[in-house]
Amino acid sequence: KQEVTQIPAALSVPEGENLVLNCSFTDSAIYNLQWFRQDPGKGLTSLLLIQSSQREQTSGRLNASLDKSSGRSTLYIAASQPGDSATYLCACSYNTDKLIFGTGTRLQVFP
Amino acid sequence: NAGVMQNPRHLVRRRGQEARLRCSPMKGHSHVYWYRQLPEEGLKFMVYLQKENIIDESGMPKERFSAEFPKEGPSILRIQQVVRGDSAAYFCASSPEIVNQPQHFGDGTRLSIL
């Protein structure tokens, strides 16, 4: 069964900290893995997409890594800001293009 | 360059009524996906459509739910004879025909059943 798990479920940090969000998946035969953020009452904003052949992707203060053999991905956020407060979701795509979502990490960055 | 447009943003229905949710994909995108987010739960895949074709409906409940993506116009998710358990946020995403491209999401329709 294809399952995606994220830990921690919630995280509260002071502004300026570097932090790591974790995502694990049971089926390593992924096509790609995508990280999203979701603000309360809003839709999902795509942050990074890592193809199965890639090891990492970077965008600004965000860096996502992928280790297929261990079934893990991490999202690294450098120098966190209050505006980073949101729920972060990872999602795996397999051979039918549908996304299997993780349970999310609710992040709060306080000033 | 408008993103994925969903309407209405909020929809209230009484038990037994029908709900119609609309999704216009991003310009140039021919693939549409519907997902449901129940309160305090993660997003679950429902259905994947291309123009005039249902590709994968493995996540759709067998009864009362249907989806279409006609040649002209938006994709429609239809829920007949709604029940309280249908209350959720319904999200639409779209992607281009090229494989392995990110899915772009709309802001969702929040359905409340009285």
Tab-separated table of C-alpha atoms in Angstrom:
chain	number	residue	atom	x	y	z
A	1	LYS	CA	0.000	0.000	0.000
A	2	GLN	CA	1.314	3.452	-0.928
A	3	GLU	CA	1.472	5.639	2.164
A	4	VAL	CA	3.174	8.936	2.892
A	5	THR	CA	3.962	10.064	6.425
A	6	GLN	CA	5.268	13.381	7.704
A	7	ILE	CA	6.911	14.146	11.004
A	8	PRO	CA	6.636	16.157	13.098
A	9	ALA	CA	2.919	16.850	12.880
A	10	ALA	CA	3.470	20.318	14.332
A	11	LEU	CA	6.482	22.510	14.905
A	12	SER	CA	6.887	25.869	16.616
A	13	VAL	CA	10.200	27.731	16.299
A	14	PRO	CA	11.543	31.239	16.859
A	15	GLU	CA	12.295	33.419	13.883
A	16	GLY	CA	15.716	32.886	12.321
A	17	GLU	CA	16.052	29.170	13.003
A	18	ASN	CA	16.954	26.681	10.319
A	19	LEU	CA	14.570	23.762	10.304
A	20	VAL	CA	13.972	20.392	8.663
A	21	LEU	CA	10.658	18.800	7.804
A	22	ASN	CA	10.558	15.078	7.129
A	23	CYS	CA	8.556	12.986	4.695
A	24	SER	CA	8.685	9.209	4.300
A	25	PHE	CA	6.983	6.989	1.728
A	26	THR	CA	6.445	3.240	1.673
A	27	ASP	CA	6.694	2.633	-2.097
A	28	SER	CA	9.977	3.861	-3.548
A	29	ALA	CA	8.847	3.539	-7.192
A	30	ILE	CA	7.912	7.194	-7.375
A	31	TYR	CA	7.913	9.346	-10.519
A	32	ASN	CA	8.418	12.517	-8.530
A	33	LEU	CA	7.857	14.090	-5.145
A	34	GLN	CA	6.350	17.518	-4.626
A	35	TRP	CA	6.381	19.831	-1.608
A	36	PHE	CA	3.502	22.259	-1.058
A	37	ARG	CA	2.505	24.840	1.493
A	38	GLN	CA	-1.094	25.413	2.503
A	39	ASP	CA	-2.251	28.531	4.299
A	40	PRO	CA	-5.446	28.378	6.397
A	41	GLY	CA	-8.541	28.448	4.208
A	42	LYS	CA	-6.450	28.502	1.046
A	43	GLY	CA	-5.331	26.146	-1.664
A	44	LEU	CA	-1.929	24.578	-2.112
A	45	THR	CA	1.104	26.417	-3.397
A	46	SER	CA	3.719	24.278	-5.104
A	47	LEU	CA	7.178	24.868	-3.617
A	48	LEU	CA	9.489	22.307	-5.153
A	49	LEU	CA	9.250	19.230	-7.369
A	50	ILE	CA	11.978	16.590	-7.353
A	51	GLN	CA	12.111	14.067	-10.174
A	52	SER	CA	12.895	10.473	-9.239
A	53	SER	CA	16.312	10.790	-10.894
A	54	GLN	CA	17.251	13.871	-8.863
A	55	ARG	CA	18.717	14.097	-5.364
A	56	GLU	CA	17.709	17.661	-4.484
A	57	GLN	CA	16.097	20.896	-5.600
A	58	THR	CA	16.599	24.416	-4.303
A	59	SER	CA	14.476	27.539	-4.436
A	60	GLY	CA	15.560	30.538	-2.402
A	61	ARG	CA	15.672	29.578	1.276
A	62	LEU	CA	14.158	26.171	0.553
A	63	ASN	CA	16.035	22.983	-0.232
A	64	ALA	CA	14.389	19.612	-0.749
A	65	SER	CA	16.275	16.334	-0.888
A	66	LEU	CA	15.183	12.905	-2.046
A	67	ASP	CA	16.557	9.490	-1.063
A	68	LYS	CA	14.519	6.874	-2.905
A	69	SER	CA	16.362	3.901	-1.443
A	70	SER	CA	15.391	4.836	2.098
A	71	GLY	CA	11.988	6.227	1.112
A	72	ARG	CA	12.630	9.694	2.504
A	73	SER	CA	12.558	13.334	1.562
A	74	THR	CA	13.416	16.370	3.655
A	75	LEU	CA	12.501	20.014	3.245
A	76	TYR	CA	15.076	22.356	4.697
A	77	ILE	CA	14.021	25.937	5.436
A	78	ALA	CA	16.853	28.351	6.145
A	79	ALA	CA	16.518	31.429	8.338
A	80	SER	CA	12.820	30.919	9.026
A	81	GLN	CA	10.453	33.918	9.053
A	82	PRO	CA	6.956	34.430	10.500
A	83	GLY	CA	5.656	34.449	6.913
A	84	ASP	CA	6.767	30.818	6.607
A	85	SER	CA	4.025	29.814	9.053
A	86	ALA	CA	1.750	27.374	7.219
A	87	THR	CA	1.085	23.671	6.788
A	88	TYR	CA	3.673	21.916	4.642
A	89	LEU	CA	2.622	18.897	2.628
A	90	CYS	CA	4.656	16.407	0.660
A	91	ALA	CA	3.075	14.324	-2.070
A	92	CYS	CA	4.336	11.416	-4.161
A	93	SER	CA	3.405	10.753	-7.752
A	94	TYR	CA	3.407	7.209	-9.104
A	95	ASN	CA	2.589	5.854	-12.536
A	96	THR	CA	-0.905	7.309	-12.784
A	97	ASP	CA	0.001	10.931	-12.002
A	98	LYS	CA	-2.329	11.133	-9.009
A	99	LEU	CA	-0.673	12.487	-5.894
A	100	ILE	CA	-0.507	10.586	-2.611
A	101	PHE	CA	-0.337	13.186	0.143
A	102	GLY	CA	1.296	13.066	3.516
A	103	THR	CA	-0.425	14.116	6.689
A	104	GLY	CA	1.306	17.507	6.797
A	105	THR	CA	3.502	19.439	9.220
A	106	ARG	CA	1.918	22.523	10.773
A	107	LEU	CA	4.693	25.111	11.172
A	108	GLN	CA	4.541	28.219	13.304
A	109	VAL	CA	7.416	30.692	13.290
A	110	PHE	CA	7.102	33.293	16.023
A	111	PRO	CA	8.892	36.670	16.109
B	1	ASN	CA	-1.960	34.139	-16.743
B	2	ALA	CA	-4.742	33.014	-14.434
B	3	GLY	CA	-4.214	30.014	-12.211
B	4	VAL	CA	-6.649	27.201	-11.546
B	5	MET	CA	-10.067	28.738	-10.928
B	6	GLN	CA	-12.630	27.046	-8.749
B	7	ASN	CA	-16.136	28.190	-8.005
B	8	PRO	CA	-17.938	28.673	-5.878
B	9	ARG	CA	-15.486	29.228	-3.029
B	10	HIS	CA	-18.132	28.308	-0.491
B	11	LEU	CA	-21.236	26.220	-1.038
B	12	VAL	CA	-23.960	25.413	1.452
B	13	ARG	CA	-26.458	22.666	0.767
B	14	ARG	CA	-29.134	20.869	2.745
B	15	ARG	CA	-29.117	17.098	3.035
B	16	GLY	CA	-30.551	15.505	-0.095
B	17	GLN	CA	-29.712	18.387	-2.434
B	18	GLU	CA	-27.188	18.336	-5.263
B	19	ALA	CA	-23.815	20.075	-5.227
B	20	ARG	CA	-21.962	21.130	-8.381
B	21	LEU	CA	-18.358	22.222	-8.115
B	22	ARG	CA	-16.573	23.798	-11.057
B	23	CYS	CA	-12.923	23.921	-12.027
B	24	SER	CA	-11.241	25.758	-14.879
B	25	PRO	CA	-7.669	24.543	-15.352
B	26	MET	CA	-4.720	26.774	-16.060
B	27	LYS	CA	-4.380	27.888	-19.656
B	28	GLY	CA	-2.687	25.178	-21.687
B	29	HIS	CA	-3.382	22.427	-19.134
B	30	SER	CA	-5.377	19.448	-20.334
B	31	HIS	CA	-5.214	17.257	-17.197
B	32	VAL	CA	-7.516	17.833	-14.229
B	33	TYR	CA	-7.472	16.171	-10.808
B	34	TRP	CA	-9.960	16.399	-7.966
B	35	TYR	CA	-8.972	15.913	-4.332
B	36	ARG	CA	-10.989	16.032	-1.125
B	37	GLN	CA	-9.805	17.260	2.267
B	38	LEU	CA	-12.016	16.176	5.127
B	39	PRO	CA	-11.816	18.136	8.402
B	40	GLU	CA	-8.567	17.371	10.240
B	41	GLU	CA	-7.484	14.932	7.516
B	42	GLY	CA	-5.071	15.008	4.599
B	43	LEU	CA	-5.909	15.407	0.940
B	44	LYS	CA	-7.216	12.312	-0.790
B	45	PHE	CA	-7.252	11.752	-4.519
B	46	MET	CA	-10.685	11.348	-6.085
B	47	VAL	CA	-10.501	11.412	-9.876
B	48	TYR	CA	-8.189	12.227	-12.787
B	49	LEU	CA	-9.614	13.444	-16.087
B	50	GLN	CA	-8.435	14.549	-19.478
B	51	LYS	CA	-10.691	16.253	-21.997
B	52	GLU	CA	-13.802	14.084	-22.390
B	53	ASN	CA	-12.156	11.111	-20.653
B	54	ILE	CA	-12.000	9.776	-17.112
B	55	ILE	CA	-8.517	8.302	-16.679
B	56	ASP	CA	-8.612	7.192	-13.054
B	57	GLU	CA	-11.603	7.347	-10.714
B	58	SER	CA	-10.278	4.951	-8.097
B	59	GLY	CA	-10.759	7.506	-5.321
B	60	MET	CA	-14.361	8.369	-6.093
B	61	PRO	CA	-17.136	6.973	-3.912
B	62	LYS	CA	-19.125	4.478	-5.968
B	63	GLU	CA	-22.450	6.198	-5.445
B	64	ARG	CA	-23.669	9.800	-5.703
B	65	PHE	CA	-20.379	11.212	-7.034
B	66	SER	CA	-19.555	11.872	-10.671
B	67	ALA	CA	-17.072	14.002	-12.593
B	68	GLU	CA	-16.723	15.248	-16.117
B	69	PHE	CA	-14.373	17.383	-18.168
B	70	PRO	CA	-16.172	18.265	-21.404
B	71	LYS	CA	-14.564	19.413	-24.612
B	72	GLU	CA	-15.719	22.950	-23.901
B	73	GLY	CA	-16.060	24.467	-20.458
B	74	PRO	CA	-14.879	23.667	-16.958
B	75	SER	CA	-14.563	20.344	-15.200
B	76	ILE	CA	-17.542	19.573	-12.969
B	77	LEU	CA	-17.619	17.482	-9.798
B	78	ARG	CA	-21.213	16.571	-9.019
B	79	ILE	CA	-22.473	15.198	-5.731
B	80	GLN	CA	-26.061	14.011	-5.663
B	81	GLN	CA	-28.211	13.661	-2.526
B	82	VAL	CA	-25.560	15.161	-0.290
B	83	VAL	CA	-25.096	13.926	3.285
B	84	ARG	CA	-23.362	15.523	6.268
B	85	GLY	CA	-20.249	13.431	5.669
B	86	ASP	CA	-19.725	15.172	2.312
B	87	SER	CA	-18.764	18.377	4.148
B	88	ALA	CA	-15.163	19.012	3.138
B	89	ALA	CA	-12.867	21.175	1.052
B	90	TYR	CA	-12.712	20.015	-2.553
B	91	PHE	CA	-9.596	20.968	-4.477
B	92	CYS	CA	-8.961	20.870	-8.184
B	93	ALA	CA	-5.497	20.709	-9.717
B	94	SER	CA	-4.298	20.836	-13.294
B	95	SER	CA	-1.154	19.948	-15.181
B	96	PRO	CA	0.006	20.092	-18.789
B	97	GLU	CA	0.155	17.123	-21.111
B	98	ILE	CA	3.913	16.784	-20.630
B	99	VAL	CA	4.596	14.119	-18.035
B	100	ASN	CA	6.237	14.727	-14.680
B	101	GLN	CA	5.130	18.327	-14.364
B	102	PRO	CA	3.937	19.867	-11.093
B	103	GLN	CA	0.248	20.006	-10.394
B	104	HIS	CA	-1.140	23.479	-9.747
B	105	PHE	CA	-4.010	23.790	-7.313
B	106	GLY	CA	-7.009	26.055	-7.046
B	107	ASP	CA	-8.164	27.654	-3.791
B	108	GLY	CA	-10.817	24.983	-3.321
B	109	THR	CA	-14.553	24.866	-2.730
B	110	ARG	CA	-15.638	24.510	0.867
B	111	LEU	CA	-18.831	22.495	0.948
B	112	SER	CA	-21.014	22.618	4.048
B	113	ILE	CA	-24.029	20.374	4.476
B	114	LEU	CA	-26.747	21.514	6.856
